[in-house]
Short mmCIF file of C-alpha atoms in Angstrom, two decimals:
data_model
loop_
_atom_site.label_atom_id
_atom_site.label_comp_id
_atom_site.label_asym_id
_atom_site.label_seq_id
_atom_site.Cartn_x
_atom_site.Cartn_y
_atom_site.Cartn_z
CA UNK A 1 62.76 14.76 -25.98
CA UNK A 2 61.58 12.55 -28.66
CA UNK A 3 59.77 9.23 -28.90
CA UNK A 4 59.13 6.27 -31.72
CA UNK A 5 57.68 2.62 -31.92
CA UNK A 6 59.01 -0.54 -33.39
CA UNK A 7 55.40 -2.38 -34.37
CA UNK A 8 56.44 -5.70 -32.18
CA UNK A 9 52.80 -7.62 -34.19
CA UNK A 10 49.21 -8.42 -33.33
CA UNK A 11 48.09 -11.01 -30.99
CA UNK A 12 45.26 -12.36 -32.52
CA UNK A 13 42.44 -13.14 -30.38
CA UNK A 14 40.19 -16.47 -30.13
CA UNK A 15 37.00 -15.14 -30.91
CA UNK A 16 36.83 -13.55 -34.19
CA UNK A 17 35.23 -9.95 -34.14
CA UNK A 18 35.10 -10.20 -30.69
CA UNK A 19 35.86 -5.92 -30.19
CA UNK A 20 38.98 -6.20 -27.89
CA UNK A 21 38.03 -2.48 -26.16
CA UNK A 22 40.29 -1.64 -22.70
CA UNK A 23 43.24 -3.10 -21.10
CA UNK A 24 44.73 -3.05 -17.60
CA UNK A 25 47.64 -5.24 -15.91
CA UNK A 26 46.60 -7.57 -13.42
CA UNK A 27 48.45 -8.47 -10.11
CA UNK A 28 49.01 -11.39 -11.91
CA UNK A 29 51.82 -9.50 -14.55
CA UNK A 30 48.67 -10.58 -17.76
CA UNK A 31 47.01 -8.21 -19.58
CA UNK A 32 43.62 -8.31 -19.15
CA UNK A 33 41.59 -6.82 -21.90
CA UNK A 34 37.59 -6.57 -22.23
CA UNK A 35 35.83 -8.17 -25.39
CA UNK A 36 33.15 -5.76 -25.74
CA UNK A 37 31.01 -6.84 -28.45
CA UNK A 38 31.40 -10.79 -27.52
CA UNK A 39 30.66 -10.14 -23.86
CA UNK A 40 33.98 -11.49 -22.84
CA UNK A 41 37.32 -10.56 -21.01
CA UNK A 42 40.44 -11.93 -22.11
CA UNK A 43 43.90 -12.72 -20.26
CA UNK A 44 47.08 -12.33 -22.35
CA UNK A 45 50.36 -13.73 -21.00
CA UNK A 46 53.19 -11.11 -21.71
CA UNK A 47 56.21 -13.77 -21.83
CA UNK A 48 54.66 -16.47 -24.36
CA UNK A 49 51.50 -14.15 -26.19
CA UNK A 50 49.24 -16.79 -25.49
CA UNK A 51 45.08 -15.83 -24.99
CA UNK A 52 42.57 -17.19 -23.09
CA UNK A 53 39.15 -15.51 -23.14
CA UNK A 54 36.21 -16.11 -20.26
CA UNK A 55 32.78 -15.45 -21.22
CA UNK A 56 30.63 -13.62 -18.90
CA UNK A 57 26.96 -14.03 -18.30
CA UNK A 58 25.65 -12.03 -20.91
CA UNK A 59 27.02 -11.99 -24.29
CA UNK A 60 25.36 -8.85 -24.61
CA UNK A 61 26.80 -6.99 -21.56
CA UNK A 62 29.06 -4.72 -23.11
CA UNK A 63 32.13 -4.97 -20.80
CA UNK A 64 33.86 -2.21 -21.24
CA UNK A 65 36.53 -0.64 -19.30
CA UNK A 66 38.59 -2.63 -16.75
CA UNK A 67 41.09 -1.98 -13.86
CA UNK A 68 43.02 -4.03 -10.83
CA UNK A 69 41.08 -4.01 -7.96
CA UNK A 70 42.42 -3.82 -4.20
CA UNK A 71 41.07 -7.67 -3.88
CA UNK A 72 43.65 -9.01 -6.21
CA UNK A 73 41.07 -9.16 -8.70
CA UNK A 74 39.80 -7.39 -12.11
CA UNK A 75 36.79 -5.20 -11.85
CA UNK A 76 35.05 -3.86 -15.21
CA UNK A 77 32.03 -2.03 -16.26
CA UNK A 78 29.26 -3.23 -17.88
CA UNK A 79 27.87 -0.68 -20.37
CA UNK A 80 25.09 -2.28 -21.67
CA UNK A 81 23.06 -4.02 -19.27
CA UNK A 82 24.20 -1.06 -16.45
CA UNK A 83 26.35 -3.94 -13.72
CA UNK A 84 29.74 -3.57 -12.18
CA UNK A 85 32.15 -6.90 -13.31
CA UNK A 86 34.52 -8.79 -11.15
CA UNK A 87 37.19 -11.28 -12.23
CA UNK A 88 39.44 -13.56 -10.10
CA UNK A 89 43.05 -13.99 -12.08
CA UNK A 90 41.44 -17.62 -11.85
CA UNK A 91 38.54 -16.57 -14.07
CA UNK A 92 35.92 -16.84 -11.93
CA UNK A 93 33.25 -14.19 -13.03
CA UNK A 94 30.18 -12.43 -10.75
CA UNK A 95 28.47 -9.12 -11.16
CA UNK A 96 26.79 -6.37 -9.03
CA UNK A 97 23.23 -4.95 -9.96
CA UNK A 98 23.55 -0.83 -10.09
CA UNK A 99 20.51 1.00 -7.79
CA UNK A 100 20.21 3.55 -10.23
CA UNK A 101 18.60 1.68 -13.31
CA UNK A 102 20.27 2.34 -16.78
CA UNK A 103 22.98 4.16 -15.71
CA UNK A 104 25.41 3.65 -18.31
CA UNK A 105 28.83 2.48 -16.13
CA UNK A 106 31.84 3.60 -18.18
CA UNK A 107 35.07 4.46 -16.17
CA UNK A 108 36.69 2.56 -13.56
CA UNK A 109 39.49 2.89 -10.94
CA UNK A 110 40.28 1.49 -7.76
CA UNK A 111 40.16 4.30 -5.02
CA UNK A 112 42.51 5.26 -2.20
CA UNK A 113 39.83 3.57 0.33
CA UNK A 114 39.79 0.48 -1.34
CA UNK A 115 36.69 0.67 -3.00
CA UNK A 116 36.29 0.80 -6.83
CA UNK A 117 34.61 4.06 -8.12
CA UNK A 118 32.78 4.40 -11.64
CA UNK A 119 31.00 7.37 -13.57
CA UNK A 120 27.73 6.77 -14.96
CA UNK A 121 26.90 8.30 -18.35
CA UNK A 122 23.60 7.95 -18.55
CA UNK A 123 22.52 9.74 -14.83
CA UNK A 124 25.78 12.54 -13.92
CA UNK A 125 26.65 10.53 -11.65
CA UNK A 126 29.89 9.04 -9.98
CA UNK A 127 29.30 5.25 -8.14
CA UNK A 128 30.95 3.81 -5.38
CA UNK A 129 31.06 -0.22 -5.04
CA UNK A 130 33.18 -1.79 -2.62
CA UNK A 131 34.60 -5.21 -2.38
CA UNK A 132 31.06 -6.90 -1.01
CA UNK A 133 29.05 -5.28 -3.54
CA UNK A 134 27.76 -1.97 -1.53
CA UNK A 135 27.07 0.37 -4.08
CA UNK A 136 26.56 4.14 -3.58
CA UNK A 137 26.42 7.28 -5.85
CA UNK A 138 26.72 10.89 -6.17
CA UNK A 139 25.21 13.10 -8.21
CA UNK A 140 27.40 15.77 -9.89
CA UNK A 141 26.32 19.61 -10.52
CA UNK A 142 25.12 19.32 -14.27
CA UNK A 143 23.25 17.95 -16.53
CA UNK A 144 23.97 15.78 -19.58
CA UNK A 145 27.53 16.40 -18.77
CA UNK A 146 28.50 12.25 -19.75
CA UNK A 147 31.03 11.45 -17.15
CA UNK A 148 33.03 9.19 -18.95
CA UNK A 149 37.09 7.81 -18.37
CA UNK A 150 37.82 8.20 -14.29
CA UNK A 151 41.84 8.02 -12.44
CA UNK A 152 43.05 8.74 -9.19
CA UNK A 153 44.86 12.03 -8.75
CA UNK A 154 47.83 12.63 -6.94
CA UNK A 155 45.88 14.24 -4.30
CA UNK A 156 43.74 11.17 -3.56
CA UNK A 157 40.77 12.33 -4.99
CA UNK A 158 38.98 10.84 -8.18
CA UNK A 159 39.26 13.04 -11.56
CA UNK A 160 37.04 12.27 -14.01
CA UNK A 161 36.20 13.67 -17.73
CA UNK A 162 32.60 15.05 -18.55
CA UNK A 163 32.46 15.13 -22.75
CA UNK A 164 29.17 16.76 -22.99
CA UNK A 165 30.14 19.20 -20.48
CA UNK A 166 33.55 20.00 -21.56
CA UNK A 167 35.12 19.83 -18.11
CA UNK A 168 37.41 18.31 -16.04
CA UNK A 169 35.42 17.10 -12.87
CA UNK A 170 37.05 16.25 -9.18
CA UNK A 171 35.47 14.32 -6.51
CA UNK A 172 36.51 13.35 -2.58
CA UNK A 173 36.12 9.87 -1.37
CA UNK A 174 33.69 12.08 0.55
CA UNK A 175 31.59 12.90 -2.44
CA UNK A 176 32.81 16.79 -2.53
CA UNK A 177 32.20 17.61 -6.22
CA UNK A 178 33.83 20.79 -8.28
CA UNK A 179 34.66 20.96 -11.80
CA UNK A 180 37.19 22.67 -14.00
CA UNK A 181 35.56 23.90 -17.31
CA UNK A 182 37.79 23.16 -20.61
CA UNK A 183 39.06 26.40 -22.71
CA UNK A 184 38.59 24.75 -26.02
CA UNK A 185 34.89 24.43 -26.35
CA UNK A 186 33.44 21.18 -28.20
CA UNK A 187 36.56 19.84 -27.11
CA UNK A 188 34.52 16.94 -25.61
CA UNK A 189 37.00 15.18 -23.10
CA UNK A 190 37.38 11.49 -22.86
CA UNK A 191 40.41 8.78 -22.02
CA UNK A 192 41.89 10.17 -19.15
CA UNK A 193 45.36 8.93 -17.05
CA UNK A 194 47.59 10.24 -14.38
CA UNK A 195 51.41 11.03 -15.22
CA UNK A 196 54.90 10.45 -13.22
CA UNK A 197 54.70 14.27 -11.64
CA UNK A 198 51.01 14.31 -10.45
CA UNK A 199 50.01 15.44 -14.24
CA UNK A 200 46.45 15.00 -15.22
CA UNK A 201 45.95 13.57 -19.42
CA UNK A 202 42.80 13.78 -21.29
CA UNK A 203 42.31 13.24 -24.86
CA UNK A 204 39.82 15.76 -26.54
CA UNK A 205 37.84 13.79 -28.64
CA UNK A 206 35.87 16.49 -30.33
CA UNK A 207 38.98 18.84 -31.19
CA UNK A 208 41.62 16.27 -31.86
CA UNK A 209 43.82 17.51 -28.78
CA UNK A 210 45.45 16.01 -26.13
CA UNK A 211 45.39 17.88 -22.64
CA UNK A 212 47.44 18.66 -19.94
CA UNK A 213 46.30 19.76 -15.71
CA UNK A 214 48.05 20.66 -12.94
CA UNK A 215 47.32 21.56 -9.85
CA UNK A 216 50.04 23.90 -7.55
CA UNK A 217 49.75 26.92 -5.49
CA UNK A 218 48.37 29.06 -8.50
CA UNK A 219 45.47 26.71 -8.91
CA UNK A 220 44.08 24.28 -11.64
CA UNK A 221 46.69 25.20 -15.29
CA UNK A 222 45.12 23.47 -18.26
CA UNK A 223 47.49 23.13 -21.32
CA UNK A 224 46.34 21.57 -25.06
CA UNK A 225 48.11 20.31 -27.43
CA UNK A 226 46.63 20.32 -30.95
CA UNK A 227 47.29 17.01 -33.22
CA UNK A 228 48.06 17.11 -36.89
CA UNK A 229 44.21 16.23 -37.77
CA UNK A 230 41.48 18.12 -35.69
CA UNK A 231 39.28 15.16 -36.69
CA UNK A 232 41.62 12.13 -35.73
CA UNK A 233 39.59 11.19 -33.13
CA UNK A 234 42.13 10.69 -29.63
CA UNK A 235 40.32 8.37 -27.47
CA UNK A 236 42.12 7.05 -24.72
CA UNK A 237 45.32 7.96 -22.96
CA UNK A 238 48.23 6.01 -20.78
CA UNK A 239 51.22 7.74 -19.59
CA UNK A 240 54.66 6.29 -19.48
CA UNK A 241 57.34 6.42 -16.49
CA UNK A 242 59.20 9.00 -18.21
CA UNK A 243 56.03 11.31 -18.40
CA UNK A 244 55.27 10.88 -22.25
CA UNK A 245 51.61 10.71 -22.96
CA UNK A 246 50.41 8.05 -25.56
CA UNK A 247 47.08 8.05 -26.77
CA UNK A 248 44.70 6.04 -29.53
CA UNK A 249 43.56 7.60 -32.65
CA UNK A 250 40.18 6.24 -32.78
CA UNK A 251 39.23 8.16 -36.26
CA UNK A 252 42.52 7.41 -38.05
CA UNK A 253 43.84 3.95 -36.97
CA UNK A 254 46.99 5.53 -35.57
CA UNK A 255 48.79 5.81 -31.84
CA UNK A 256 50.58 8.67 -30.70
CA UNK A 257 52.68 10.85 -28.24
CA UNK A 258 53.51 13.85 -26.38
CA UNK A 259 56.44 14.32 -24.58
CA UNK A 260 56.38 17.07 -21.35
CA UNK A 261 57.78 19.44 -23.08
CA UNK A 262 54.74 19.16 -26.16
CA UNK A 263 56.29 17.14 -29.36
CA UNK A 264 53.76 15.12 -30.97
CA UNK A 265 54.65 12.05 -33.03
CA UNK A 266 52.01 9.43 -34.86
CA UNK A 267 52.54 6.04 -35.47
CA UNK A 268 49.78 4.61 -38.10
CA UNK A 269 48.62 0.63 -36.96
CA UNK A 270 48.82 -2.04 -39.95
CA UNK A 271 45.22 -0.70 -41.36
CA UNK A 272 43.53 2.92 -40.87
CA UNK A 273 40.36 0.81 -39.46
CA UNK A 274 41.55 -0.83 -36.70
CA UNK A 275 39.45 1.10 -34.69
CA UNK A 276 42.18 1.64 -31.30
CA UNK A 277 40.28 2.24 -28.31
CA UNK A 278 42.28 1.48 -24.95
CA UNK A 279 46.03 0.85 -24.62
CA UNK A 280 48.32 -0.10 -21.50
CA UNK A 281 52.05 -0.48 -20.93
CA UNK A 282 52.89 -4.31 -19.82
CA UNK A 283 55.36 -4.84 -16.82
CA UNK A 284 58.33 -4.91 -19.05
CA UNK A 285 57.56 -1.32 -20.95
CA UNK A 286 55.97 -2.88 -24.01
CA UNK A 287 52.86 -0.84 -24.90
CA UNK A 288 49.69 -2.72 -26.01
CA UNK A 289 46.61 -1.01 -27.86
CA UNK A 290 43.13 -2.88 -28.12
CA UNK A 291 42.35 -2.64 -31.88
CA UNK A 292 38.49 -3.31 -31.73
CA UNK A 293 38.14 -3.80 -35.40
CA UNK A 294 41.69 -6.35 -34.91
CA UNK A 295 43.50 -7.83 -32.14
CA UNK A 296 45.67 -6.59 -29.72
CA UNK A 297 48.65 -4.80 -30.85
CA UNK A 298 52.05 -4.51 -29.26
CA UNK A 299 54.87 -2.05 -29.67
CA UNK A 300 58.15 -1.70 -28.40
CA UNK A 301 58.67 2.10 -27.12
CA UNK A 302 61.85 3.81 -27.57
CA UNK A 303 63.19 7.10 -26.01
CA UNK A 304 65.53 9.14 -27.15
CA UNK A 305 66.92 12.99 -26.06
#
């Protein structure tokens, strides 16, 4: 199996230099992308490419990675001033105060008991926040470990990666807590995404890898797949129905793939700075990366045997 882009063009965004960062789909069928050095989150409509941006509270917040709740809304993290974001598909915007001080939220998903969970960077911990704002956490077995992108397995527990720690890390909706160590050390894990067949991807930031776990009756396999450039920088990950992983190139402005069966392709953006941080397949299979140094990019995926 092999896989290649047609570059479909940039939607520019409103607000120049605004650092368009992560993107999820809404219930709505938008894109909704966070603006993280404006302090803003911004709704894309698929069909017609139009924008509209909503500022938050804080210019300064540092909204960072986003995700459809199970309240029909968007919820986000809030690097920088340490609050958990919520967002109607109306635009109306409220936050949640985090118990833990300057914890750092980074990685968001909506849980199987329909509460949102987040890691914390700052504390090695993983917080809990449900719909009315209840917020608990649990503290993981390590320290300085930097719990950072976080999915729901296939086994309805939370997976999460821990770049300083160089592990994979698991955790119930009943806080039980074990992690799977990396074999490539420095490989410092990040961007993280569930495939098709219950897969587990990870990009390796530090050693310009993309990973592979599974889980079956021989236990946790971890497979890596090394990228042309050890110091291209992968970043964040998104998985498409057929099971191909495609992943940002933070350090060289490029996107990529890897098919099941390990072929890696690279597609460079229109500048090697574009900085490409999060990226997200719309409802119609067009795949969108947020260039944080551009706008939002789209591409038209093909696949071919």
């Amino acid at each position: 199996m092999t896989t290649s882009v047609t570059p479909l063009g940039t939607v520019d965004l409103p607000t120049v230099g605004s650092g368009p960062y992560a993107l999820a789909v809404g219930p709505d069928g938008h894109l909704w992308c966070t603006l993280v050095t404006s302090g803003r989150i911004a709704r894309l409509t698929p069909t017609t490419g139009r924008v509209e941006e909503f500022a938050l509270d804080s210019s300064d917040c540092g909204p960072t990675l986003v995700t459809a709740g199970p309240d029909g809304a968007l919820w986000f993290t809030r690097y920088r001033d340490h609050r958990i974001g919520r967002i109607t598909v109306d635009g109306e915007t409220r936050s949640y105060a985090l118990p833990g001080g300057a914890g750092g939220p980074y990685g968001i998903a909506a849980g199987p008991d329909d509460a949102l969970w987040f890691t914390l960077t700052n504390t090695d911990r993983i917080g809990r926040i449900d719909t009315d704002g209840k917020v608990r956490e649990y503290p993981l077995p390590c320290e300085g470990g930097f719990p950072s992108f976080l999915t729901v397995g296939p086994d309805g527990a939370l997976w999460f990666t821990l770049n300083q720690a160089n592990a994979i890390g698991r955790i119930t909706v009943s806080g039980g807590v074990r992690l799977h160590p990396l074999p490539t050390p420095g490989a410092a894990p990040v961007g993280l995404a569930v495939g098709p067949d219950g897969s587990l991807w990870f990009a390796e930031i530090g050693a310009g890898r993309i990973g592979r776990l599974t889980t079956g009756r021989a236990g946790v396999e971890i497979a890596e797949f090394a990228l042309p450039e050890a110091d291209c920088r992968p970043h964040a990950v998104a998985v498409a129905p057929d099971g191909t992983c495609w992943f940002t190139e933070w350090g060289t402005g490029r996107i990529g793939s890897v098919t099941p069966d390990g072929k890696v392709t690279e597609h460079p953006l229109a500048s090697p700075d574009r900085e490409p941080h999060g990226l997200a397949f719309g409802p119609d299979g067009t795949l969108y990366v947020a260039e944080e140094s551009g706008g939002i990019s789209r591409w038209e995926v093909h696949r071919a045997a």
